[in-house]
PDB file of C-alpha atoms and ligand atoms in Angstrom:
ATOM      1  CA  MET R   1       0.027   0.035  -0.042  1.00 80.00           C
ATOM      2  CA  GLN R   2       2.835   2.391   1.059  1.00 88.00           C
ATOM      3  CA  GLU R   3       4.301   2.087  -2.551  1.00 93.00           C
ATOM      4  CA  THR R   4       1.115   2.556  -4.286  1.00 96.00           C
ATOM      5  CA  ILE R   5       0.206   5.582  -2.217  1.00 98.00           C
ATOM      6  CA  ARG R   6       3.624   7.010  -2.837  1.00 98.00           C
ATOM      7  CA  ASN R   7       3.348   6.665  -6.678  1.00 98.00           C
ATOM      8  CA  ASN R   8      -0.091   7.990  -6.783  1.00 98.00           C
ATOM      9  CA  ILE R   9       1.076  11.082  -4.792  1.00 98.00           C
ATOM     10  CA  ASP R  10       3.998  11.510  -7.006  1.00 98.00           C
ATOM     11  CA  ARG R  11       1.807  11.494 -10.014  1.00 98.00           C
ATOM     12  CA  VAL R  12      -0.745  13.762  -8.768  1.00 98.00           C
ATOM     13  CA  LEU R  13       1.780  16.304  -7.541  1.00 98.00           C
ATOM     14  CA  GLU R  14       3.571  15.997 -11.002  1.00 98.00           C
ATOM     15  CA  ARG R  15       0.155  16.671 -12.774  1.00 98.00           C
ATOM     16  CA  ALA R  16      -0.500  19.455 -10.596  1.00 98.00           C
ATOM     17  CA  ALA R  17       2.619  21.324 -10.964  1.00 98.00           C
ATOM     18  CA  LYS R  18       2.105  20.925 -14.776  1.00 98.00           C
ATOM     19  CA  ALA R  19      -1.342  22.613 -14.605  1.00 98.00           C
ATOM     20  CA  ALA R  20       0.189  25.460 -12.313  1.00 98.00           C
ATOM     21  CA  GLN R  21       3.069  25.946 -14.919  1.00 98.00           C
ATOM     22  CA  ARG R  22       0.522  26.026 -17.620  1.00 98.00           C
ATOM     23  CA  ALA R  23      -1.480  28.818 -16.037  1.00 98.00           C
ATOM     24  CA  GLY R  24       1.839  30.750 -15.082  1.00 98.00           C
ATOM     25  CA  ARG R  25       1.605  29.874 -11.475  1.00 98.00           C
ATOM     26  CA  ASP R  26       4.091  28.683  -8.775  1.00 98.00           C
ATOM     27  CA  PRO R  27       3.252  25.009  -7.870  1.00 98.00           C
ATOM     28  CA  LYS R  28       4.222  25.757  -4.313  1.00 98.00           C
ATOM     29  CA  ASP R  29       1.169  28.018  -4.291  1.00 98.00           C
ATOM     30  CA  ILE R  30      -0.978  24.953  -4.447  1.00 98.00           C
ATOM     31  CA  THR R  31      -1.779  22.779  -1.231  1.00 98.00           C
ATOM     32  CA  LEU R  32      -2.757  19.064  -1.888  1.00 98.00           C
ATOM     33  CA  ILE R  33      -5.617  17.780   0.832  1.00 99.00           C
ATOM     34  CA  ALA R  34      -5.495  14.169   0.671  1.00 98.00           C
ATOM     35  CA  VAL R  35      -9.184  13.084   1.119  1.00 98.00           C
ATOM     36  CA  SER R  36      -8.936  10.205   3.317  1.00 98.00           C
ATOM     37  CA  LYS R  37     -12.757   9.294   3.828  1.00 98.00           C
ATOM     38  CA  MET R  38     -13.427   5.742   4.314  1.00 97.00           C
ATOM     39  CA  HIS R  39      -9.676   4.856   4.298  1.00 97.00           C
ATOM     40  CA  PRO R  40      -8.021   3.760   7.269  1.00 97.00           C
ATOM     41  CA  ALA R  41      -5.493   5.549   9.482  1.00 98.00           C
ATOM     42  CA  GLU R  42      -2.664   3.424   8.178  1.00 97.00           C
ATOM     43  CA  ASP R  43      -3.243   5.019   4.779  1.00 98.00           C
ATOM     44  CA  VAL R  44      -3.155   8.421   6.240  1.00 98.00           C
ATOM     45  CA  GLU R  45       0.143   7.556   7.721  1.00 98.00           C
ATOM     46  CA  ALA R  46       1.374   6.291   4.582  1.00 98.00           C
ATOM     47  CA  ALA R  47       0.591   9.492   2.650  1.00 98.00           C
ATOM     48  CA  ALA R  48       2.106  11.407   5.552  1.00 98.00           C
ATOM     49  CA  LYS R  49       5.320   9.611   5.283  1.00 97.00           C
ATOM     50  CA  CYS R  50       5.486  11.028   1.581  1.00 97.00           C
ATOM     51  CA  GLY R  51       5.299  14.713   2.944  1.00 97.00           C
ATOM     52  CA  VAL R  52       1.554  15.154   2.476  1.00 98.00           C
ATOM     53  CA  LEU R  53       0.400  17.162   5.674  1.00 97.00           C
ATOM     54  CA  ASP R  54      -3.029  17.980   5.064  1.00 98.00           C
ATOM     55  CA  PHE R  55      -6.077  15.595   5.200  1.00 98.00           C
ATOM     56  CA  GLY R  56      -9.874  15.851   4.412  1.00 98.00           C
ATOM     57  CA  GLU R  57     -12.709  13.952   6.048  1.00 98.00           C
ATOM     58  CA  ASN R  58     -16.257  14.499   5.345  1.00 97.00           C
ATOM     59  CA  LYS R  59     -17.873  13.186   8.574  1.00 98.00           C
ATOM     60  CA  VAL R  60     -17.357  14.423  11.968  1.00 98.00           C
ATOM     61  CA  GLN R  61     -17.774  11.061  13.409  1.00 98.00           C
ATOM     62  CA  GLU R  62     -15.302   9.474  11.193  1.00 98.00           C
ATOM     63  CA  LEU R  63     -12.894  12.219  11.749  1.00 98.00           C
ATOM     64  CA  LEU R  64     -12.949  12.033  15.416  1.00 98.00           C
ATOM     65  CA  SER R  65     -12.442   8.310  15.508  1.00 98.00           C
ATOM     66  CA  LYS R  66      -9.741   8.383  12.970  1.00 98.00           C
ATOM     67  CA  GLN R  67      -7.490  11.287  14.554  1.00 98.00           C
ATOM     68  CA  PRO R  68      -6.322   9.486  17.621  1.00 98.00           C
ATOM     69  CA  LEU R  69      -5.079   6.620  15.365  1.00 98.00           C
ATOM     70  CA  VAL R  70      -2.771   8.607  13.383  1.00 98.00           C
ATOM     71  CA  GLU R  71       0.406   9.192  15.363  1.00 96.00           C
ATOM     72  CA  ILE R  72       2.222  11.474  12.653  1.00 97.00           C
ATOM     73  CA  PRO R  73       1.135  14.951  13.381  1.00 97.00           C
ATOM     74  CA  VAL R  74      -1.111  16.094  10.249  1.00 98.00           C
ATOM     75  CA  ARG R  75      -3.541  18.983   9.654  1.00 98.00           C
ATOM     76  CA  TRP R  76      -7.247  18.036   9.444  1.00 98.00           C
ATOM     77  CA  HIS R  77      -9.681  19.571   7.215  1.00 98.00           C
ATOM     78  CA  LEU R  78     -13.518  19.159   7.510  1.00 98.00           C
ATOM     79  CA  ILE R  79     -14.682  19.038   3.798  1.00 98.00           C
ATOM     80  CA  GLY R  80     -18.339  17.571   4.070  1.00 97.00           C
ATOM     81  CA  HIS R  81     -21.587  18.897   5.159  1.00 96.00           C
ATOM     82  CA  LEU R  82     -21.791  19.926   8.645  1.00 97.00           C
ATOM     83  CA  GLN R  83     -24.956  19.751  10.743  1.00 97.00           C
ATOM     84  CA  THR R  84     -25.536  22.473  13.341  1.00 97.00           C
ATOM     85  CA  ASN R  85     -25.573  19.768  16.073  1.00 97.00           C
ATOM     86  CA  LYS R  86     -22.141  18.396  15.192  1.00 98.00           C
ATOM     87  CA  VAL R  87     -20.582  21.895  15.359  1.00 98.00           C
ATOM     88  CA  ARG R  88     -19.545  21.642  18.952  1.00 98.00           C
ATOM     89  CA  GLN R  89     -17.547  18.193  18.372  1.00 98.00           C
ATOM     90  CA  ALA R  90     -15.974  19.512  15.200  1.00 98.00           C
ATOM     91  CA  VAL R  91     -14.660  22.899  16.607  1.00 98.00           C
ATOM     92  CA  GLY R  92     -10.953  23.029  17.510  1.00 98.00           C
ATOM     93  CA  LYS R  93     -10.466  19.528  15.932  1.00 98.00           C
ATOM     94  CA  VAL R  94      -9.579  20.826  12.217  1.00 98.00           C
ATOM     95  CA  VAL R  95      -7.665  23.640  10.765  1.00 98.00           C
ATOM     96  CA  LEU R  96     -10.444  24.608   8.095  1.00 98.00           C
ATOM     97  CA  ILE R  97     -14.078  23.928   7.789  1.00 98.00           C
ATOM     98  CA  HIS R  98     -14.692  23.855   4.083  1.00 98.00           C
ATOM     99  CA  SER R  99     -18.394  23.566   4.163  1.00 98.00           C
ATOM    100  CA  VAL R 100     -20.397  26.737   5.536  1.00 98.00           C
ATOM    101  CA  ASP R 101     -23.338  27.355   3.669  1.00 97.00           C
ATOM    102  CA  SER R 102     -25.776  29.460   5.855  1.00 97.00           C
ATOM    103  CA  MET R 103     -25.716  32.136   8.417  1.00 98.00           C
ATOM    104  CA  HIS R 104     -27.287  29.912  10.919  1.00 98.00           C
ATOM    105  CA  LEU R 105     -24.195  27.327  10.494  1.00 98.00           C
ATOM    106  CA  ALA R 106     -21.735  30.269  10.754  1.00 98.00           C
ATOM    107  CA  GLU R 107     -23.492  31.621  13.912  1.00 98.00           C
ATOM    108  CA  GLU R 108     -23.144  28.239  15.566  1.00 98.00           C
ATOM    109  CA  ILE R 109     -19.526  27.899  14.647  1.00 98.00           C
ATOM    110  CA  ASP R 110     -18.859  31.282  15.963  1.00 98.00           C
ATOM    111  CA  LYS R 111     -20.684  30.499  19.119  1.00 98.00           C
ATOM    112  CA  ARG R 112     -18.784  27.253  19.929  1.00 98.00           C
ATOM    113  CA  SER R 113     -15.627  28.918  18.944  1.00 98.00           C
ATOM    114  CA  ALA R 114     -15.964  31.634  21.167  1.00 98.00           C
ATOM    115  CA  ALA R 115     -16.965  28.987  24.128  1.00 98.00           C
ATOM    116  CA  ALA R 116     -13.811  27.220  23.271  1.00 98.00           C
ATOM    117  CA  GLY R 117     -11.811  30.611  23.109  1.00 98.00           C
ATOM    118  CA  ILE R 118     -10.689  30.285  19.718  1.00 98.00           C
ATOM    119  CA  VAL R 119     -11.158  31.821  16.166  1.00 98.00           C
ATOM    120  CA  SER R 120     -12.160  29.087  13.539  1.00 98.00           C
ATOM    121  CA  ASP R 121     -11.093  29.523  10.140  1.00 98.00           C
ATOM    122  CA  ILE R 122     -13.799  28.549   7.540  1.00 98.00           C
ATOM    123  CA  LEU R 123     -14.646  28.704   3.837  1.00 98.00           C
ATOM    124  CA  ILE R 124     -18.084  29.381   2.138  1.00 98.00           C
ATOM    125  CA  GLN R 125     -19.249  26.563   0.220  1.00 98.00           C
ATOM    126  CA  VAL R 126     -20.395  27.529  -3.139  1.00 98.00           C
ATOM    127  CA  ASN R 127     -22.801  25.735  -5.526  1.00 97.00           C
ATOM    128  CA  ALA R 128     -22.131  27.434  -8.720  1.00 95.00           C
ATOM    129  CA  ALA R 129     -24.090  24.913 -10.705  1.00 94.00           C
ATOM    130  CA  GLN R 130     -27.112  25.008  -8.545  1.00 93.00           C
ATOM    131  CA  GLU R 131     -27.123  21.365  -8.378  1.00 92.00           C
ATOM    132  CA  GLU R 132     -30.031  19.999  -6.187  1.00 91.00           C
ATOM    133  CA  SER R 133     -27.965  17.241  -4.962  1.00 90.00           C
ATOM    134  CA  LYS R 134     -25.216  19.170  -3.488  1.00 91.00           C
ATOM    135  CA  PHE R 135     -25.032  21.609  -0.496  1.00 94.00           C
ATOM    136  CA  GLY R 136     -23.646  25.193  -0.891  1.00 95.00           C
ATOM    137  CA  VAL R 137     -25.070  28.581  -1.862  1.00 96.00           C
ATOM    138  CA  GLY R 138     -25.393  29.932  -5.205  1.00 96.00           C
ATOM    139  CA  LEU R 139     -23.088  32.494  -6.304  1.00 96.00           C
ATOM    140  CA  ASN R 140     -25.001  35.679  -5.128  1.00 94.00           C
ATOM    141  CA  GLU R 141     -26.035  34.193  -1.976  1.00 96.00           C
ATOM    142  CA  ALA R 142     -22.414  33.216  -1.331  1.00 96.00           C
ATOM    143  CA  GLU R 143     -21.285  36.796  -1.573  1.00 95.00           C
ATOM    144  CA  ALA R 144     -24.055  38.222   0.723  1.00 96.00           C
ATOM    145  CA  LEU R 145     -22.949  35.292   3.255  1.00 97.00           C
ATOM    146  CA  ALA R 146     -19.359  36.150   3.080  1.00 97.00           C
ATOM    147  CA  LEU R 147     -19.980  39.787   3.755  1.00 96.00           C
ATOM    148  CA  GLN R 148     -22.423  39.376   6.390  1.00 97.00           C
ATOM    149  CA  ALA R 149     -20.707  36.589   8.489  1.00 97.00           C
ATOM    150  CA  ALA R 150     -17.337  38.689   8.151  1.00 96.00           C
ATOM    151  CA  GLU R 151     -19.206  41.645   9.553  1.00 95.00           C
ATOM    152  CA  GLU R 152     -21.083  39.722  12.428  1.00 97.00           C
ATOM    153  CA  PHE R 153     -18.951  37.018  13.786  1.00 98.00           C
ATOM    154  CA  LYS R 154     -15.555  37.658  15.514  1.00 97.00           C
ATOM    155  CA  ASN R 155     -14.752  34.042  16.347  1.00 98.00           C
ATOM    156  CA  ILE R 156     -14.850  32.648  12.667  1.00 98.00           C
ATOM    157  CA  ARG R 157     -12.399  33.850  10.144  1.00 98.00           C
ATOM    158  CA  ILE R 158     -13.339  33.783   6.477  1.00 98.00           C
ATOM    159  CA  ARG R 159     -10.449  32.469   4.508  1.00 98.00           C
ATOM    160  CA  GLY R 160     -12.303  31.755   1.117  1.00 98.00           C
ATOM    161  CA  LEU R 161     -14.628  29.735  -0.824  1.00 98.00           C
ATOM    162  CA  MET R 162     -14.862  25.973  -1.601  1.00 98.00           C
ATOM    163  CA  GLU R 163     -16.694  24.515  -4.683  1.00 98.00           C
ATOM    164  CA  ILE R 164     -17.427  20.819  -5.784  1.00 97.00           C
ATOM    165  CA  ALA R 165     -17.961  20.756  -9.448  1.00 96.00           C
ATOM    166  CA  PRO R 166     -20.726  18.811 -10.949  1.00 96.00           C
ATOM    167  CA  TYR R 167     -19.357  15.250 -12.106  1.00 94.00           C
ATOM    168  CA  ALA R 168     -18.264  15.389 -15.799  1.00 95.00           C
ATOM    169  CA  GLU R 169     -16.301  12.737 -18.060  1.00 95.00           C
ATOM    170  CA  ASP R 170     -14.734  15.907 -19.508  1.00 97.00           C
ATOM    171  CA  PRO R 171     -13.412  18.538 -16.838  1.00 97.00           C
ATOM    172  CA  GLU R 172     -13.688  21.073 -19.667  1.00 97.00           C
ATOM    173  CA  GLU R 173     -17.547  20.950 -19.142  1.00 97.00           C
ATOM    174  CA  VAL R 174     -16.997  22.222 -15.475  1.00 97.00           C
ATOM    175  CA  ARG R 175     -14.242  24.930 -16.103  1.00 98.00           C
ATOM    176  CA  ILE R 176     -16.866  27.661 -16.274  1.00 98.00           C
ATOM    177  CA  TYR R 177     -17.957  26.864 -12.509  1.00 98.00           C
ATOM    178  CA  PHE R 178     -14.361  27.084 -11.188  1.00 98.00           C
ATOM    179  CA  ARG R 179     -13.972  30.334 -13.171  1.00 98.00           C
ATOM    180  CA  GLN R 180     -17.304  31.909 -11.579  1.00 98.00           C
ATOM    181  CA  VAL R 181     -16.297  30.860  -8.170  1.00 98.00           C
ATOM    182  CA  ALA R 182     -12.611  32.238  -8.652  1.00 98.00           C
ATOM    183  CA  LYS R 183     -13.951  35.401  -9.957  1.00 98.00           C
ATOM    184  CA  LEU R 184     -16.303  35.705  -6.912  1.00 98.00           C
ATOM    185  CA  TYR R 185     -13.296  34.853  -4.546  1.00 98.00           C
ATOM    186  CA  GLU R 186     -11.199  37.975  -6.194  1.00 97.00           C
ATOM    187  CA  GLU R 187     -14.279  40.299  -5.682  1.00 97.00           C
ATOM    188  CA  LEU R 188     -14.660  39.406  -1.939  1.00 96.00           C
ATOM    189  CA  LYS R 189     -11.198  40.132  -1.513  1.00 96.00           C
ATOM    190  CA  SER R 190     -11.447  43.362  -3.333  1.00 95.00           C
ATOM    191  CA  ALA R 191     -14.613  43.875  -1.040  1.00 93.00           C
ATOM    192  CA  GLY R 192     -12.372  44.078   1.930  1.00 91.00           C
ATOM    193  CA  ILE R 193     -12.523  40.565   3.505  1.00 93.00           C
ATOM    194  CA  THR R 194      -8.865  40.651   4.024  1.00 90.00           C
ATOM    195  CA  SER R 195      -8.430  37.121   5.524  1.00 95.00           C
ATOM    196  CA  MET R 196      -9.263  35.442   2.013  1.00 97.00           C
ATOM    197  CA  ASP R 197      -6.441  33.416   0.718  1.00 98.00           C
ATOM    198  CA  THR R 198      -7.884  29.889   0.104  1.00 98.00           C
ATOM    199  CA  LEU R 199      -9.565  28.802  -2.868  1.00 98.00           C
ATOM    200  CA  SER R 200     -10.714  25.051  -2.478  1.00 98.00           C
ATOM    201  CA  MET R 201     -11.469  23.464  -5.692  1.00 98.00           C
ATOM    202  CA  GLY R 202     -10.683  20.397  -7.691  1.00 98.00           C
ATOM    203  CA  MET R 203     -11.031  16.796  -7.083  1.00 98.00           C
ATOM    204  CA  SER R 204      -9.356  13.503  -8.512  1.00 98.00           C
ATOM    205  CA  GLY R 205     -11.417  14.130 -11.983  1.00 97.00           C
ATOM    206  CA  ASP R 206     -10.893  17.808 -12.335  1.00 98.00           C
ATOM    207  CA  PHE R 207      -8.174  19.119 -10.033  1.00 98.00           C
ATOM    208  CA  GLU R 208      -5.933  20.297 -13.126  1.00 98.00           C
ATOM    209  CA  THR R 209      -8.703  22.251 -14.573  1.00 98.00           C
ATOM    210  CA  ALA R 210      -9.371  23.856 -11.063  1.00 98.00           C
ATOM    211  CA  ILE R 211      -5.659  24.793 -10.678  1.00 98.00           C
ATOM    212  CA  GLU R 212      -5.678  26.369 -14.176  1.00 98.00           C
ATOM    213  CA  GLU R 213      -8.612  28.559 -12.947  1.00 98.00           C
ATOM    214  CA  GLY R 214      -6.816  29.461  -9.662  1.00 98.00           C
ATOM    215  CA  SER R 215      -7.317  26.963  -7.108  1.00 98.00           C
ATOM    216  CA  THR R 216      -5.190  27.147  -3.882  1.00 98.00           C
ATOM    217  CA  HIS R 217      -6.138  23.810  -2.444  1.00 98.00           C
ATOM    218  CA  ILE R 218      -7.152  20.625  -4.147  1.00 98.00           C
ATOM    219  CA  ARG R 219      -9.088  17.939  -2.513  1.00 98.00           C
ATOM    220  CA  VAL R 220      -7.880  14.707  -3.848  1.00 98.00           C
ATOM    221  CA  GLY R 221      -9.310  11.252  -2.656  1.00 98.00           C
ATOM    222  CA  THR R 222      -9.539   8.352  -5.322  1.00 98.00           C
ATOM    223  CA  ALA R 223      -6.269   9.479  -7.330  1.00 98.00           C
ATOM    224  CA  ILE R 224      -4.172   8.756  -3.982  1.00 98.00           C
ATOM    225  CA  PHE R 225      -5.878   6.176  -1.969  1.00 98.00           C
ATOM    226  CA  GLY R 226      -7.898   4.165  -4.726  1.00 96.00           C
ATOM    227  CA  GLU R 227     -11.639   3.649  -5.002  1.00 95.00           C
ATOM    228  CA  ARG R 228     -13.654   3.974  -1.901  1.00 93.00           C
ATOM    229  CA  ASP R 229     -15.737   0.760  -0.971  1.00 86.00           C
ATOM    230  CA  TYR R 230     -19.056   1.859  -0.078  1.00 84.00           C
ATOM    231  CA  ASN R 231     -20.014  -1.775   0.697  1.00 81.00           C
ATOM    232  CA  LYS R 232     -17.555  -2.312   3.430  1.00 67.00           C
ATOM    233  CA  LYS R 233     -18.091  -1.302   6.901  1.00 53.00           C
TER     234      LYS R 233
HETATM  235  C1  PLP D 301     -14.825  12.816  -1.430  1.00 65.24           C
HETATM  236  C2  PLP D 301     -14.247  14.205  -1.513  1.00 65.24           C
HETATM  237  C3  PLP D 301     -13.453  14.536  -2.449  1.00 65.24           C
HETATM  238  C4  PLP D 301     -12.532  13.664  -3.023  1.00 65.24           C
HETATM  239  O1  PLP D 301     -13.220  13.051  -4.153  1.00 65.24           O
HETATM  240  P1  PLP D 301     -12.438  12.255  -5.111  1.00 65.24           P
HETATM  241  O2  PLP D 301     -13.106  12.181  -6.327  1.00 65.24           O
HETATM  242  O3  PLP D 301     -12.106  10.884  -4.386  1.00 65.24           O
HETATM  243  O4  PLP D 301     -10.830  12.896  -5.360  1.00 65.24           O
HETATM  244  C5  PLP D 301     -13.227  15.923  -2.315  1.00 65.24           C
HETATM  245  N1  PLP D 301     -14.192  16.946  -1.872  1.00 65.24           N
HETATM  246  C6  PLP D 301     -15.130  16.654  -1.156  1.00 65.24           C
HETATM  247  C7  PLP D 301     -16.033  17.618  -0.490  1.00 65.24           C
HETATM  248  C8  PLP D 301     -15.305  15.203  -0.972  1.00 65.24           C
HETATM  249  O5  PLP D 301     -16.674  14.694  -0.205  1.00 65.24           O
END
């Protein structure tokens, strides 16, 4: 497994670097988040031994049970939908919450962070394609949410935006959505949200396109750890 994971990481980093170069960007400005959901702690450690420092989980429960099993210090990201009743457990356990999509959720994270005496870094999850099946707010709503949350809450810091593009055989089909989210990201920075430095876009099937459009953080699972087995428990 270690060898497979090492080869996969090398290949992803190489492809990411080439995409960055095509866009005239420095590959160092792109962070690889290895998405370890449904993969065991040993796989996280295997990837960490290859120098990957950032890991993404989409469920609070799985995150909390995996964290103590990983002995190498790594940075955990919560990338999946977060219910308000799970916020208390998640706050303080991750470096970044990628999936804030309502004022109600932002308020809860703010409140729990204040109680813990910390400031939590968050991203607003944008659903640029307005897909019914996905969480996230539309582009216009994302702008309002970011501005309002930045204004009102002192215990969250809005670091940027996150996008999950629709599934497409050909990533060219979803380039438009990455471009729209990147444009909003630049607009919000200009509007004075100075804490913004993170644009989380791109997964196994489309990370090169996302990088070409300005992504700073790619979330890659399958291309590193292989297919997830949804039948296994
Ligand atoms: C699972 C997941 C990923 C990784 O997807 P792959 O296609 O396996 O790379 C990225 N982002 C989010 C939010 C996810 O839930």
